[in-house]
GROMACS .gro file of C-alpha atoms in nm:
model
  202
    1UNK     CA    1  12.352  19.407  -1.887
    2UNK     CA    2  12.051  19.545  -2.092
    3UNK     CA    3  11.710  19.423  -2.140
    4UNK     CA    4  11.777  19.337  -2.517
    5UNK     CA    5  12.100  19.113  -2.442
    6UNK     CA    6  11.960  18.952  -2.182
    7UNK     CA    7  11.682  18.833  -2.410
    8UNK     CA    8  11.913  18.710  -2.679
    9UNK     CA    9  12.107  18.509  -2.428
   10UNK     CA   10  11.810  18.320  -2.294
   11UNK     CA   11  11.771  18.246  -2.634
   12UNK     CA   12  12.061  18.114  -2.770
   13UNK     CA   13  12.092  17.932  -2.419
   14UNK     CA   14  11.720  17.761  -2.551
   15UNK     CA   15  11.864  17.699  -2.896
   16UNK     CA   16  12.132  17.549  -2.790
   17UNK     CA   17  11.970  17.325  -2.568
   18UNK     CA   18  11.773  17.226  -2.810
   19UNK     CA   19  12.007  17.174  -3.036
   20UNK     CA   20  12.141  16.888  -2.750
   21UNK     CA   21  11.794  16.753  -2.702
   22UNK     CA   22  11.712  16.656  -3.034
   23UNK     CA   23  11.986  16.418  -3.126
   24UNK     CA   24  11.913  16.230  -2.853
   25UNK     CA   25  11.563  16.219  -2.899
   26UNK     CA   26  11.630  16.107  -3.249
   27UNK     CA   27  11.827  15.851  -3.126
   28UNK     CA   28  11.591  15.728  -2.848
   29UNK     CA   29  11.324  15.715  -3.187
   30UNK     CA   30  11.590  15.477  -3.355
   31UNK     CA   31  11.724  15.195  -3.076
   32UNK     CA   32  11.617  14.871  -3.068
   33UNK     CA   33  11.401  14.910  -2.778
   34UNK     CA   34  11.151  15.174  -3.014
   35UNK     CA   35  11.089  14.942  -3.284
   36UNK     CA   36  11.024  14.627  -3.045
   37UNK     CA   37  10.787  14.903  -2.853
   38UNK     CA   38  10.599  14.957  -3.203
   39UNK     CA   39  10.600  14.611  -3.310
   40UNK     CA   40  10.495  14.456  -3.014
   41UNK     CA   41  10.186  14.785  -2.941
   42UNK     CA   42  10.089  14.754  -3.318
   43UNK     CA   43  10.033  14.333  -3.210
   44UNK     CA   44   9.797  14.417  -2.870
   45UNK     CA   45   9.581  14.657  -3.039
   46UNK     CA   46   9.526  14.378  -3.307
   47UNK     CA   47   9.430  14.111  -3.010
   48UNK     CA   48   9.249  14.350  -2.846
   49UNK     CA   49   9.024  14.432  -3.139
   50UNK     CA   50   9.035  14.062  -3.259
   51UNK     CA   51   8.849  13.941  -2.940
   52UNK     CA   52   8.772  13.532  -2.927
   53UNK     CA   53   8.733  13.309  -3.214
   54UNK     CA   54   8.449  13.295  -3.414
   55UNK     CA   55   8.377  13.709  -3.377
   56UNK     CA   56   8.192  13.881  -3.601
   57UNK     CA   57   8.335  14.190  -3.697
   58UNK     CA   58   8.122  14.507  -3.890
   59UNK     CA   59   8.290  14.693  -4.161
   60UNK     CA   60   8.401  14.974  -3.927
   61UNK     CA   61   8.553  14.691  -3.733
   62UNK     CA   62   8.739  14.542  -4.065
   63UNK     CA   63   8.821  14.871  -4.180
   64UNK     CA   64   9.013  14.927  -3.819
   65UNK     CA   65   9.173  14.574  -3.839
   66UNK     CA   66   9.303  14.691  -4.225
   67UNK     CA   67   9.459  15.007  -4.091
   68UNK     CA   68   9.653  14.884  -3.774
   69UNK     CA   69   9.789  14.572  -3.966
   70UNK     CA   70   9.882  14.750  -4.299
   71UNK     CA   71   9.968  15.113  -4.099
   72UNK     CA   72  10.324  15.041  -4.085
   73UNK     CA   73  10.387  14.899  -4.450
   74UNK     CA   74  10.547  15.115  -4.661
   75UNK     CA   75  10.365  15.013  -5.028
   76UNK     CA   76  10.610  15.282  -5.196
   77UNK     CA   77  10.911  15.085  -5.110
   78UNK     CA   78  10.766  14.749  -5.176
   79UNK     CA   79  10.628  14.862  -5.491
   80UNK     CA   80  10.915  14.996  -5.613
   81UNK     CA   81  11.145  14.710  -5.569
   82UNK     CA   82  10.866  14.469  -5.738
   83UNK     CA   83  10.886  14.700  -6.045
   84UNK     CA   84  11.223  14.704  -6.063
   85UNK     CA   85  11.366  14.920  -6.340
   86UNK     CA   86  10.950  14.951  -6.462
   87UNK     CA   87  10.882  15.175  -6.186
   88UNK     CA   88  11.118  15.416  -6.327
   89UNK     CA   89  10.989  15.446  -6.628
   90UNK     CA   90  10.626  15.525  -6.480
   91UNK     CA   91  10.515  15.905  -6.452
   92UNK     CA   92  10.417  15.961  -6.161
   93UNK     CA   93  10.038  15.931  -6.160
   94UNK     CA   94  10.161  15.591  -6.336
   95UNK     CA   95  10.308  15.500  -5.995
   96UNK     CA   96  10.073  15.657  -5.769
   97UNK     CA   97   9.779  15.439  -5.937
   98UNK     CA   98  10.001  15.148  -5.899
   99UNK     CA   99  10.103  15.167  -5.541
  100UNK     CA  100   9.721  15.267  -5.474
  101UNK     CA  101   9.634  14.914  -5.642
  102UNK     CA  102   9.886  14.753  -5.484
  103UNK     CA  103   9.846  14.834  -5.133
  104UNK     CA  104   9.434  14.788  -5.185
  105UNK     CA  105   9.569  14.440  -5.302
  106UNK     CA  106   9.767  14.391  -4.966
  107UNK     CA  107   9.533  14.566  -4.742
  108UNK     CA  108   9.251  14.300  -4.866
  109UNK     CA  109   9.413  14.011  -4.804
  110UNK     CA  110   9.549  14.102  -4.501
  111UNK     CA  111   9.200  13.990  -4.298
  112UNK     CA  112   9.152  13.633  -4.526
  113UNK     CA  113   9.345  13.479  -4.207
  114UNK     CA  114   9.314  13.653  -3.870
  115UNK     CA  115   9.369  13.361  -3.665
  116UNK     CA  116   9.751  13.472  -3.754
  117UNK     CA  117   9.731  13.733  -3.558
  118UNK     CA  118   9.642  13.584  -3.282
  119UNK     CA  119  10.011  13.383  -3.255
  120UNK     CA  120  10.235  13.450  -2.900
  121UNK     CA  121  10.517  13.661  -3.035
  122UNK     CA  122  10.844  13.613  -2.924
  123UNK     CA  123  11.132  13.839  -3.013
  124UNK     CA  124  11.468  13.676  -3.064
  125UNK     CA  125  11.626  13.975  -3.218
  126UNK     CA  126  11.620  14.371  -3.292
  127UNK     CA  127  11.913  14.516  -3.495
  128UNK     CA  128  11.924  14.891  -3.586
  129UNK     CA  129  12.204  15.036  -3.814
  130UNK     CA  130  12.125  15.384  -3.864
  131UNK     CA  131  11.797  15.411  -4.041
  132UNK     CA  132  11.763  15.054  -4.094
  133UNK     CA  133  11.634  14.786  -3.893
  134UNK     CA  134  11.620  14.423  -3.867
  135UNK     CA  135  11.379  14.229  -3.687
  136UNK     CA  136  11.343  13.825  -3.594
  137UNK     CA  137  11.052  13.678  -3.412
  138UNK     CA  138  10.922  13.355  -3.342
  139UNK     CA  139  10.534  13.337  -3.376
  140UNK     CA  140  10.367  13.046  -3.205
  141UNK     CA  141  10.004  12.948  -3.262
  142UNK     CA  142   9.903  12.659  -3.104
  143UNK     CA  143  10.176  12.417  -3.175
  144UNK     CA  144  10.274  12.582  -3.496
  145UNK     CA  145  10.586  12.763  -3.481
  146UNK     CA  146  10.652  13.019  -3.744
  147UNK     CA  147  10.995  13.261  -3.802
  148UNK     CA  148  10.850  13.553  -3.879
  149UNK     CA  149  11.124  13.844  -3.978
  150UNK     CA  150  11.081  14.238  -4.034
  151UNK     CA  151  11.328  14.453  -4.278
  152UNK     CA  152  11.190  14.802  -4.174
  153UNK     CA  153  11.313  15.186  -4.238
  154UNK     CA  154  11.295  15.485  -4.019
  155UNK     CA  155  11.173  15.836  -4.224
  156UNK     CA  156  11.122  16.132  -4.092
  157UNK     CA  157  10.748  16.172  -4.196
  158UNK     CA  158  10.671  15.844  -4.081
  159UNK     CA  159  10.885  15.680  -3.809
  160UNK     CA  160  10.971  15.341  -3.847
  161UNK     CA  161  10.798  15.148  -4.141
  162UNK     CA  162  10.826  14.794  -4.318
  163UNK     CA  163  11.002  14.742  -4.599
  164UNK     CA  164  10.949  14.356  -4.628
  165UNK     CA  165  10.814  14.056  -4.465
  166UNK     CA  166  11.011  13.735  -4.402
  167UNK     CA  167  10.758  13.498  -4.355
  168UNK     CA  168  10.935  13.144  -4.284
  169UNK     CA  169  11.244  13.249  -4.456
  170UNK     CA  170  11.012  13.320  -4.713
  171UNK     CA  171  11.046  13.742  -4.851
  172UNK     CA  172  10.695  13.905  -4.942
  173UNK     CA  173  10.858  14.152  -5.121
  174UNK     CA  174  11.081  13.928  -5.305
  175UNK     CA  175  10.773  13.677  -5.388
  176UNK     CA  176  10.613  13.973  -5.561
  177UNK     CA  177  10.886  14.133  -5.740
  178UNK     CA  178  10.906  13.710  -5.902
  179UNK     CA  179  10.577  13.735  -5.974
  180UNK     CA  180  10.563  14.074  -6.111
  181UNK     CA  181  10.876  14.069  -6.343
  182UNK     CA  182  10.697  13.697  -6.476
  183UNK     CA  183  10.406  13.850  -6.578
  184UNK     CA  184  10.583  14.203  -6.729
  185UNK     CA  185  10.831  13.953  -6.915
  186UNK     CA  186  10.541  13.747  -7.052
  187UNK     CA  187  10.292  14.004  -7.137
  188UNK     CA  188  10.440  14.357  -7.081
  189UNK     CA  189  10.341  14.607  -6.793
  190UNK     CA  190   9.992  14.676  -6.915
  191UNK     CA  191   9.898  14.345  -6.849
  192UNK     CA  192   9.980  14.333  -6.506
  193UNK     CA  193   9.842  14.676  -6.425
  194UNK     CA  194   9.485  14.534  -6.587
  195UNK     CA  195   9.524  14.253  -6.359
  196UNK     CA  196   9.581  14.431  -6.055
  197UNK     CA  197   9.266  14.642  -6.151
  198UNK     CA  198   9.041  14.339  -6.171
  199UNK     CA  199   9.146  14.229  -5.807
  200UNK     CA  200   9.137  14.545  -5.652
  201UNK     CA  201   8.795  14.579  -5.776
  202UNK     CA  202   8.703  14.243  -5.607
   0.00000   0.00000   0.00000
């Protein structure tokens, strides 16, 4: 056997076991058991930076708290589904300055209430189908109980991201697509682009 077949064996031999590997590495990336891992990480590194009630936090600290809350969202998605049939008629700096307002929007408000994320999270289900997941907790803080659901996506840049939050029974992406299309209806696009400006800027 010569020196040059020998080396394309080993190769194709690596290939192909590669080949084998990935699958199940992809699958591994999309059970159950990865998005609970994610989910329930992403909720100690909030605790952890949280600390006791009544911390004060400096803007490096808030900044931190913005990223690991929002990190997972995907704005696109949401965005796109508030639009509706709008968002296709955008260019796409038109949409890129819209998701950018929208997810400044999100990213804000997502420190008004951090005693949230202080709750004891329970998980009472994790469904995958594919690329899509479905997740149900129960959050408990103090003796308020709160069902707290996930509809999340797995992409290939970006692992496994949220498409919407179910807040008791209650859809976030849903509440804004109502509140988008209202305004659009009423006063056309423009005006609800202006008024995302003005609280973006806040």
């Amino acid at each position: 056997m010569n020196y040059f077949y020998t080396i394309s064996l080993v190769f194709l031999m690596s290939l192909f076991s590669f080949l084998l590997i990935l699958p199940a590495e992809s699958f591994a990336q999309q059970s159950e058991g990865a998005v609970r891992q994610l989910l329930e990480d992403r909720d100690e590194e909030i605790k952890e930076l949280l600390g006791p009630r009544g911390t004060e936090y400096t803007q490096e600290q808030r900044e931190k708290l913005k990223n690991i809350i929002n990190g997972v969202i995907d704005y696109r998605a949401m965005a796109q589904f508030a639009l509706q049939d709008t968002y296709d008629a955008l260019s796409e700096e038109e949409r890129e300055e819209f998701v950018d307002l929208f997810s400044t929007i999100i990213r804000d408000q997502s420190l008004n209430k951090l005693d949230i994320y202080r709750a004891e999270v329970k998980y009472e289900d994790v469904s995958v189908e594919g690329d899509e997941a479905e997740v149900r907790t129960m959050a408990q803080l103090e003796d308020v109980r709160t069902p707290v659901g996930y509809t999340m996506k797995y992409t290939d840049n970006n692992g496994w991201v949220m498409t919407d939050m179910i807040i008791d029974d209650v859809s976030t992406a849903a509440s804004y697509r109502r509140q988008f299309q209202n305004i659009i209806r009423k006063k056309g696009y423009d005006s609800l682009l202006e008024t995302l400006r003005k609280r973006a800027a806040k």
